[in-house]
């Protein structure tokens, strides 16, 4: 859970630039998620209490939009596109490589908390397919060699890295 | 002829050196109604997919009302479409300049750019461009002493294709679930926060400065017949040179494919073409070779120009699998508010998966088509139609491949 003080401070900042409390919701959920990679029930409840946005509405929004993670993700959250252009360019084989290299299945987190893998819909990068998004960064024109090198690099990176 | 990607300008200094921000000066010397007339004369049509005439859209905004908004739709999420992303990366100020002119024309003092959440880098590019424009007094209070004030805010989405539908987008800016609104009232009357609102695509708005500088007539002279101007096509699939291309409307597909895309990659053969984003009916290779890339020609071929998101499908790709991938997408992205879409997209995905796995029955093909027929025109927004149209066209044009699967012997899937 994120410190309440931090959430409150950011809420006040965003709210002062917004039309009404509800309009802050998407940005606030992005903010909360950025810290830990996912949003907890407690964070959402706290946001509801300070903004006076009914909890039902906060929950409706955080479950509607697919970018909000409601359970723990890895420090490196790998999202691989499964739509047509990426599929034709070899995304399914890349997904298998990731699963093998990290010994996890789609939707899982590695035991050390470093990686998680999820399939996503079109990322709008079809001309440079296949594309993989790790946290907020696009990795385009991926192939087996580039993917393995990237995973190796991320593994070797300081394991204490935070998001 | 290039307008949008003619000169690449990452920053404001380069953009100004390339003739940028001259159009706003000219615009401020004109009356708002004159600008709307000029855009009407240009025949510019919405480049997001629907192709609605831009000048006409602007003219629906009541002149006497306050609290009007201009919203830029940058929620580019239709599979195969990545042109707006390229435009923001290579020429962000053309969008801002277009927005300033559009806002002045409709009398809006507040603007929003709604950008899909995954485009974090592009959102930062826009934030930087807005900052640069403010420093030069192109945005903010009393712009260039014209008496007109305008500010732009970037709002990030959070992963929902449906927010590209304009009223779902408004809901999302307001911090709600992106579920399309019932129309009427249309956004021009009751839009964002209840105020009259124009929502235009990135490419549409970025075209406006050129029209103001060179005149609507000059723009309407580009292209073919009623399809005026240039259009961005984002091309994916196994062609030699995929990417974003700006071409004159009316260019024959064959020329574009052979000369600009370089044809298919070594060892690949062309089977089918999705000309305008995943929601438009597919063309066989033979059909594609006969069309020109404009609204009318594609319509008479039974498909649409859409967003210009062109997906080239090779011979090796099984069409049952391709359609299942699209059905899975539309089912995943259905907002759930209308029954025909929420249930229909799921049923179709299920039927296709069954066929794909060799467990299909002969009547599945007609069932899928019948469900599709019953989804069309029965929902608040066109997401249901966006799946229904491909379903019917894929099954009709590639029935043989579906039959292979029913008989359990698809040569393409036996990998």
PDB file of C-alpha atoms in Angstrom, chain B residues 148-356:
ATOM      1  CA  UNK B 148      -8.766  34.744 -28.013  1.00  0.00           C
ATOM      2  CA  UNK B 149      -7.713  32.465 -25.165  1.00  0.00           C
ATOM      3  CA  UNK B 150      -7.209  28.743 -25.390  1.00  0.00           C
ATOM      4  CA  UNK B 151      -5.606  26.067 -23.232  1.00  0.00           C
ATOM      5  CA  UNK B 152      -5.005  22.401 -23.907  1.00  0.00           C
ATOM      6  CA  UNK B 153      -4.874  19.592 -21.394  1.00  0.00           C
ATOM      7  CA  UNK B 154      -3.592  16.095 -22.086  1.00  0.00           C
ATOM      8  CA  UNK B 155      -5.690  13.312 -20.573  1.00  0.00           C
ATOM      9  CA  UNK B 156      -4.419   9.745 -20.577  1.00  0.00           C
ATOM     10  CA  UNK B 157      -6.751   6.826 -21.080  1.00  0.00           C
ATOM     11  CA  UNK B 158      -6.153   3.509 -19.358  1.00  0.00           C
ATOM     12  CA  UNK B 159      -6.652   0.740 -21.875  1.00  0.00           C
ATOM     13  CA  UNK B 160     -10.076   0.632 -23.494  1.00  0.00           C
ATOM     14  CA  UNK B 161     -10.637   0.523 -27.265  1.00  0.00           C
ATOM     15  CA  UNK B 162     -14.195   1.734 -26.754  1.00  0.00           C
ATOM     16  CA  UNK B 163     -12.943   5.151 -25.630  1.00  0.00           C
ATOM     17  CA  UNK B 164     -12.204   5.909 -29.285  1.00  0.00           C
ATOM     18  CA  UNK B 165     -15.981   6.203 -29.670  1.00  0.00           C
ATOM     19  CA  UNK B 166     -16.479   9.905 -29.143  1.00  0.00           C
ATOM     20  CA  UNK B 167     -19.061   9.886 -26.382  1.00  0.00           C
ATOM     21  CA  UNK B 168     -17.265   7.088 -24.498  1.00  0.00           C
ATOM     22  CA  UNK B 169     -14.190   9.289 -24.751  1.00  0.00           C
ATOM     23  CA  UNK B 170     -16.076  12.170 -23.130  1.00  0.00           C
ATOM     24  CA  UNK B 171     -17.219   9.889 -20.317  1.00  0.00           C
ATOM     25  CA  UNK B 172     -13.618   8.837 -19.810  1.00  0.00           C
ATOM     26  CA  UNK B 173     -12.347  12.435 -19.603  1.00  0.00           C
ATOM     27  CA  UNK B 174     -15.028  12.963 -16.943  1.00  0.00           C
ATOM     28  CA  UNK B 175     -13.472  10.098 -14.975  1.00  0.00           C
ATOM     29  CA  UNK B 176     -16.094   7.470 -15.669  1.00  0.00           C
ATOM     30  CA  UNK B 177     -16.270   4.069 -17.329  1.00  0.00           C
ATOM     31  CA  UNK B 178     -16.009   4.516 -21.084  1.00  0.00           C
ATOM     32  CA  UNK B 179     -19.526   3.599 -22.052  1.00  0.00           C
ATOM     33  CA  UNK B 180     -20.958   5.392 -25.097  1.00  0.00           C
ATOM     34  CA  UNK B 181     -23.853   7.777 -24.545  1.00  0.00           C
ATOM     35  CA  UNK B 182     -27.236   7.559 -26.180  1.00  0.00           C
ATOM     36  CA  UNK B 183     -27.585  10.061 -29.021  1.00  0.00           C
ATOM     37  CA  UNK B 184     -29.280  12.498 -29.446  1.00  0.00           C
ATOM     38  CA  UNK B 185     -28.311  14.788 -27.899  1.00  0.00           C
ATOM     39  CA  UNK B 186     -25.150  14.862 -30.004  1.00  0.00           C
ATOM     40  CA  UNK B 187     -21.914  16.211 -28.508  1.00  0.00           C
ATOM     41  CA  UNK B 188     -22.225  19.408 -30.567  1.00  0.00           C
ATOM     42  CA  UNK B 189     -25.174  20.299 -28.309  1.00  0.00           C
ATOM     43  CA  UNK B 190     -24.460  18.393 -25.074  1.00  0.00           C
ATOM     44  CA  UNK B 191     -20.882  17.169 -24.927  1.00  0.00           C
ATOM     45  CA  UNK B 192     -18.089  17.356 -22.394  1.00  0.00           C
ATOM     46  CA  UNK B 193     -19.345  18.523 -18.954  1.00  0.00           C
ATOM     47  CA  UNK B 194     -22.637  19.304 -20.701  1.00  0.00           C
ATOM     48  CA  UNK B 195     -21.123  21.920 -23.018  1.00  0.00           C
ATOM     49  CA  UNK B 196     -21.176  21.967 -26.839  1.00  0.00           C
ATOM     50  CA  UNK B 197     -18.195  19.898 -27.967  1.00  0.00           C
ATOM     51  CA  UNK B 198     -16.353  19.067 -31.172  1.00  0.00           C
ATOM     52  CA  UNK B 199     -14.345  15.857 -31.202  1.00  0.00           C
ATOM     53  CA  UNK B 200     -11.858  15.442 -34.038  1.00  0.00           C
ATOM     54  CA  UNK B 201      -9.137  12.928 -34.808  1.00  0.00           C
ATOM     55  CA  UNK B 202      -5.418  13.869 -34.617  1.00  0.00           C
ATOM     56  CA  UNK B 203      -4.891  13.624 -38.374  1.00  0.00           C
ATOM     57  CA  UNK B 204      -7.985  15.709 -39.123  1.00  0.00           C
ATOM     58  CA  UNK B 205      -6.871  18.543 -36.854  1.00  0.00           C
ATOM     59  CA  UNK B 206      -3.262  18.436 -38.075  1.00  0.00           C
ATOM     60  CA  UNK B 207      -4.526  19.030 -41.617  1.00  0.00           C
ATOM     61  CA  UNK B 208      -6.314  22.265 -40.714  1.00  0.00           C
ATOM     62  CA  UNK B 209      -3.284  24.644 -40.709  1.00  0.00           C
ATOM     63  CA  UNK B 210      -2.481  23.731 -44.324  1.00  0.00           C
ATOM     64  CA  UNK B 211      -6.085  24.384 -45.361  1.00  0.00           C
ATOM     65  CA  UNK B 212      -6.096  27.809 -43.710  1.00  0.00           C
ATOM     66  CA  UNK B 213      -2.757  28.794 -45.273  1.00  0.00           C
ATOM     67  CA  UNK B 214      -3.474  27.480 -48.756  1.00  0.00           C
ATOM     68  CA  UNK B 215      -7.241  27.689 -48.922  1.00  0.00           C
ATOM     69  CA  UNK B 216     -10.015  25.104 -48.956  1.00  0.00           C
ATOM     70  CA  UNK B 217     -10.083  25.087 -52.744  1.00  0.00           C
ATOM     71  CA  UNK B 218      -6.441  24.090 -53.006  1.00  0.00           C
ATOM     72  CA  UNK B 219      -7.050  21.200 -50.608  1.00  0.00           C
ATOM     73  CA  UNK B 220     -10.151  20.002 -52.441  1.00  0.00           C
ATOM     74  CA  UNK B 221      -8.112  19.937 -55.658  1.00  0.00           C
ATOM     75  CA  UNK B 222      -5.870  17.238 -54.173  1.00  0.00           C
ATOM     76  CA  UNK B 223      -7.162  13.705 -54.358  1.00  0.00           C
ATOM     77  CA  UNK B 224      -9.883  12.197 -56.461  1.00  0.00           C
ATOM     78  CA  UNK B 225     -13.494  13.293 -56.876  1.00  0.00           C
ATOM     79  CA  UNK B 226     -15.242  13.715 -53.562  1.00  0.00           C
ATOM     80  CA  UNK B 227     -12.284  12.229 -51.660  1.00  0.00           C
ATOM     81  CA  UNK B 228     -10.186  15.333 -51.158  1.00  0.00           C
ATOM     82  CA  UNK B 229      -6.698  15.627 -49.812  1.00  0.00           C
ATOM     83  CA  UNK B 230      -4.054  13.267 -48.549  1.00  0.00           C
ATOM     84  CA  UNK B 231      -4.484  10.453 -46.058  1.00  0.00           C
ATOM     85  CA  UNK B 232      -2.165   8.599 -43.743  1.00  0.00           C
ATOM     86  CA  UNK B 233      -2.125   4.848 -44.220  1.00  0.00           C
ATOM     87  CA  UNK B 234      -0.490   2.696 -41.578  1.00  0.00           C
ATOM     88  CA  UNK B 235       0.539  -0.548 -43.183  1.00  0.00           C
ATOM     89  CA  UNK B 236       1.366  -3.753 -41.338  1.00  0.00           C
ATOM     90  CA  UNK B 237       1.813  -7.374 -42.350  1.00  0.00           C
ATOM     91  CA  UNK B 238       4.583  -9.067 -44.323  1.00  0.00           C
ATOM     92  CA  UNK B 239       5.241  -6.413 -46.956  1.00  0.00           C
ATOM     93  CA  UNK B 240       8.799  -5.320 -47.669  1.00  0.00           C
ATOM     94  CA  UNK B 241       8.311  -1.844 -46.217  1.00  0.00           C
ATOM     95  CA  UNK B 242       5.587  -1.588 -43.575  1.00  0.00           C
ATOM     96  CA  UNK B 243       5.021   1.770 -41.897  1.00  0.00           C
ATOM     97  CA  UNK B 244       3.086   5.017 -42.174  1.00  0.00           C
ATOM     98  CA  UNK B 245       2.593   6.573 -45.604  1.00  0.00           C
ATOM     99  CA  UNK B 246       0.926   9.797 -46.622  1.00  0.00           C
ATOM    100  CA  UNK B 247      -0.636   9.430 -50.035  1.00  0.00           C
ATOM    101  CA  UNK B 248      -3.140  11.295 -52.152  1.00  0.00           C
ATOM    102  CA  UNK B 249      -6.626   9.856 -51.892  1.00  0.00           C
ATOM    103  CA  UNK B 250      -7.468   8.044 -55.107  1.00  0.00           C
ATOM    104  CA  UNK B 251      -4.083   6.331 -55.427  1.00  0.00           C
ATOM    105  CA  UNK B 252      -4.558   2.855 -56.925  1.00  0.00           C
ATOM    106  CA  UNK B 253      -3.853   0.155 -54.342  1.00  0.00           C
ATOM    107  CA  UNK B 254      -1.749  -1.737 -56.883  1.00  0.00           C
ATOM    108  CA  UNK B 255       0.626   1.217 -57.371  1.00  0.00           C
ATOM    109  CA  UNK B 256       0.854   1.848 -53.650  1.00  0.00           C
ATOM    110  CA  UNK B 257       1.468  -1.805 -52.896  1.00  0.00           C
ATOM    111  CA  UNK B 258       4.086  -2.388 -55.582  1.00  0.00           C
ATOM    112  CA  UNK B 259       5.922   0.931 -55.623  1.00  0.00           C
ATOM    113  CA  UNK B 260       5.782   2.211 -52.066  1.00  0.00           C
ATOM    114  CA  UNK B 261       5.348  -0.909 -49.962  1.00  0.00           C
ATOM    115  CA  UNK B 262       7.728  -2.837 -52.201  1.00  0.00           C
ATOM    116  CA  UNK B 263       5.329  -5.765 -52.522  1.00  0.00           C
ATOM    117  CA  UNK B 264       5.423  -8.840 -50.317  1.00  0.00           C
ATOM    118  CA  UNK B 265       8.486 -10.020 -48.447  1.00  0.00           C
ATOM    119  CA  UNK B 266      10.505 -12.830 -49.983  1.00  0.00           C
ATOM    120  CA  UNK B 267       8.578 -16.080 -49.878  1.00  0.00           C
ATOM    121  CA  UNK B 268       5.208 -14.509 -48.998  1.00  0.00           C
ATOM    122  CA  UNK B 269       2.149 -14.348 -51.227  1.00  0.00           C
ATOM    123  CA  UNK B 270      -0.682 -11.855 -50.909  1.00  0.00           C
ATOM    124  CA  UNK B 271      -4.018 -13.362 -49.919  1.00  0.00           C
ATOM    125  CA  UNK B 272      -6.163 -10.572 -48.532  1.00  0.00           C
ATOM    126  CA  UNK B 273      -6.156  -6.918 -47.563  1.00  0.00           C
ATOM    127  CA  UNK B 274      -7.914  -5.172 -44.695  1.00  0.00           C
ATOM    128  CA  UNK B 275      -7.878  -1.639 -46.095  1.00  0.00           C
ATOM    129  CA  UNK B 276      -8.993   0.525 -43.196  1.00  0.00           C
ATOM    130  CA  UNK B 277      -8.607  -1.016 -39.765  1.00  0.00           C
ATOM    131  CA  UNK B 278      -9.732  -4.383 -38.405  1.00  0.00           C
ATOM    132  CA  UNK B 279     -13.430  -3.472 -38.399  1.00  0.00           C
ATOM    133  CA  UNK B 280     -13.844  -3.085 -42.155  1.00  0.00           C
ATOM    134  CA  UNK B 281     -14.787  -5.917 -44.524  1.00  0.00           C
ATOM    135  CA  UNK B 282     -11.780  -7.730 -45.984  1.00  0.00           C
ATOM    136  CA  UNK B 283     -10.805  -7.672 -49.668  1.00  0.00           C
ATOM    137  CA  UNK B 284      -9.359 -10.628 -51.531  1.00  0.00           C
ATOM    138  CA  UNK B 285      -6.033  -9.977 -53.269  1.00  0.00           C
ATOM    139  CA  UNK B 286      -7.818  -9.878 -56.593  1.00  0.00           C
ATOM    140  CA  UNK B 287     -10.381  -7.331 -55.355  1.00  0.00           C
ATOM    141  CA  UNK B 288      -7.690  -5.195 -53.739  1.00  0.00           C
ATOM    142  CA  UNK B 289      -5.770  -4.883 -57.009  1.00  0.00           C
ATOM    143  CA  UNK B 290      -8.796  -3.207 -58.593  1.00  0.00           C
ATOM    144  CA  UNK B 291      -9.541  -0.513 -55.987  1.00  0.00           C
ATOM    145  CA  UNK B 292      -8.241   2.982 -55.583  1.00  0.00           C
ATOM    146  CA  UNK B 293      -7.643   4.183 -52.040  1.00  0.00           C
ATOM    147  CA  UNK B 294     -10.460   6.646 -51.465  1.00  0.00           C
ATOM    148  CA  UNK B 295     -13.859   6.714 -49.776  1.00  0.00           C
ATOM    149  CA  UNK B 296     -15.930   6.023 -52.916  1.00  0.00           C
ATOM    150  CA  UNK B 297     -13.899   3.268 -54.547  1.00  0.00           C
ATOM    151  CA  UNK B 298     -13.588   1.297 -51.323  1.00  0.00           C
ATOM    152  CA  UNK B 299     -17.272   1.742 -50.597  1.00  0.00           C
ATOM    153  CA  UNK B 300     -18.253   0.429 -54.007  1.00  0.00           C
ATOM    154  CA  UNK B 301     -15.957  -2.565 -53.368  1.00  0.00           C
ATOM    155  CA  UNK B 302     -18.056  -3.273 -50.262  1.00  0.00           C
ATOM    156  CA  UNK B 303     -15.548  -2.096 -47.693  1.00  0.00           C
ATOM    157  CA  UNK B 304     -14.385   1.191 -46.149  1.00  0.00           C
ATOM    158  CA  UNK B 305     -11.431   3.542 -45.957  1.00  0.00           C
ATOM    159  CA  UNK B 306     -11.918   3.660 -42.176  1.00  0.00           C
ATOM    160  CA  UNK B 307      -8.843   4.794 -40.273  1.00  0.00           C
ATOM    161  CA  UNK B 308      -6.402   3.844 -43.023  1.00  0.00           C
ATOM    162  CA  UNK B 309      -5.093   0.994 -40.880  1.00  0.00           C
ATOM    163  CA  UNK B 310      -4.126  -1.400 -43.630  1.00  0.00           C
ATOM    164  CA  UNK B 311      -3.330  -4.992 -42.732  1.00  0.00           C
ATOM    165  CA  UNK B 312      -1.786  -7.134 -45.441  1.00  0.00           C
ATOM    166  CA  UNK B 313      -2.612 -10.806 -44.984  1.00  0.00           C
ATOM    167  CA  UNK B 314      -0.333 -13.424 -46.543  1.00  0.00           C
ATOM    168  CA  UNK B 315      -1.331 -16.768 -48.042  1.00  0.00           C
ATOM    169  CA  UNK B 316       0.074 -18.638 -44.995  1.00  0.00           C
ATOM    170  CA  UNK B 317      -2.357 -16.978 -42.548  1.00  0.00           C
ATOM    171  CA  UNK B 318      -5.476 -19.064 -41.889  1.00  0.00           C
ATOM    172  CA  UNK B 319      -8.518 -16.816 -42.224  1.00  0.00           C
ATOM    173  CA  UNK B 320     -10.471 -18.673 -39.540  1.00  0.00           C
ATOM    174  CA  UNK B 321      -7.710 -17.942 -37.077  1.00  0.00           C
ATOM    175  CA  UNK B 322      -7.476 -14.315 -38.263  1.00  0.00           C
ATOM    176  CA  UNK B 323     -11.194 -13.790 -37.729  1.00  0.00           C
ATOM    177  CA  UNK B 324     -11.079 -15.505 -34.335  1.00  0.00           C
ATOM    178  CA  UNK B 325      -8.287 -13.137 -33.246  1.00  0.00           C
ATOM    179  CA  UNK B 326     -10.452 -10.167 -34.236  1.00  0.00           C
ATOM    180  CA  UNK B 327     -13.561 -11.643 -32.586  1.00  0.00           C
ATOM    181  CA  UNK B 328     -11.594 -12.186 -29.375  1.00  0.00           C
ATOM    182  CA  UNK B 329     -10.555  -8.522 -29.550  1.00  0.00           C
ATOM    183  CA  UNK B 330     -14.079  -7.146 -30.007  1.00  0.00           C
ATOM    184  CA  UNK B 331     -15.448  -9.436 -27.304  1.00  0.00           C
ATOM    185  CA  UNK B 332     -12.698  -8.278 -24.956  1.00  0.00           C
ATOM    186  CA  UNK B 333     -13.354  -4.623 -25.784  1.00  0.00           C
ATOM    187  CA  UNK B 334     -17.176  -4.631 -25.712  1.00  0.00           C
ATOM    188  CA  UNK B 335     -18.191  -2.247 -22.936  1.00  0.00           C
ATOM    189  CA  UNK B 336     -21.044  -4.536 -21.969  1.00  0.00           C
ATOM    190  CA  UNK B 337     -23.852  -2.036 -22.001  1.00  0.00           C
ATOM    191  CA  UNK B 338     -25.856  -3.357 -25.010  1.00  0.00           C
ATOM    192  CA  UNK B 339     -26.940  -6.992 -25.002  1.00  0.00           C
ATOM    193  CA  UNK B 340     -26.505  -7.712 -28.749  1.00  0.00           C
ATOM    194  CA  UNK B 341     -22.857  -6.636 -28.548  1.00  0.00           C
ATOM    195  CA  UNK B 342     -21.945  -8.015 -25.125  1.00  0.00           C
ATOM    196  CA  UNK B 343     -23.445 -11.428 -25.880  1.00  0.00           C
ATOM    197  CA  UNK B 344     -23.043 -11.486 -29.654  1.00  0.00           C
ATOM    198  CA  UNK B 345     -19.305 -10.823 -29.679  1.00  0.00           C
ATOM    199  CA  UNK B 346     -18.837 -13.615 -27.118  1.00  0.00           C
ATOM    200  CA  UNK B 347     -20.992 -16.082 -29.038  1.00  0.00           C
ATOM    201  CA  UNK B 348     -19.106 -15.386 -32.248  1.00  0.00           C
ATOM    202  CA  UNK B 349     -15.745 -15.755 -30.539  1.00  0.00           C
ATOM    203  CA  UNK B 350     -16.930 -19.066 -29.080  1.00  0.00           C
ATOM    204  CA  UNK B 351     -18.201 -20.408 -32.396  1.00  0.00           C
ATOM    205  CA  UNK B 352     -14.980 -19.450 -34.173  1.00  0.00           C
ATOM    206  CA  UNK B 353     -12.832 -21.026 -31.489  1.00  0.00           C
ATOM    207  CA  UNK B 354     -14.840 -24.227 -31.824  1.00  0.00           C
ATOM    208  CA  UNK B 355     -14.400 -24.225 -35.601  1.00  0.00           C
ATOM    209  CA  UNK B 356     -10.700 -23.463 -35.217  1.00  0.00           C
TER     210      UNK B 356
END
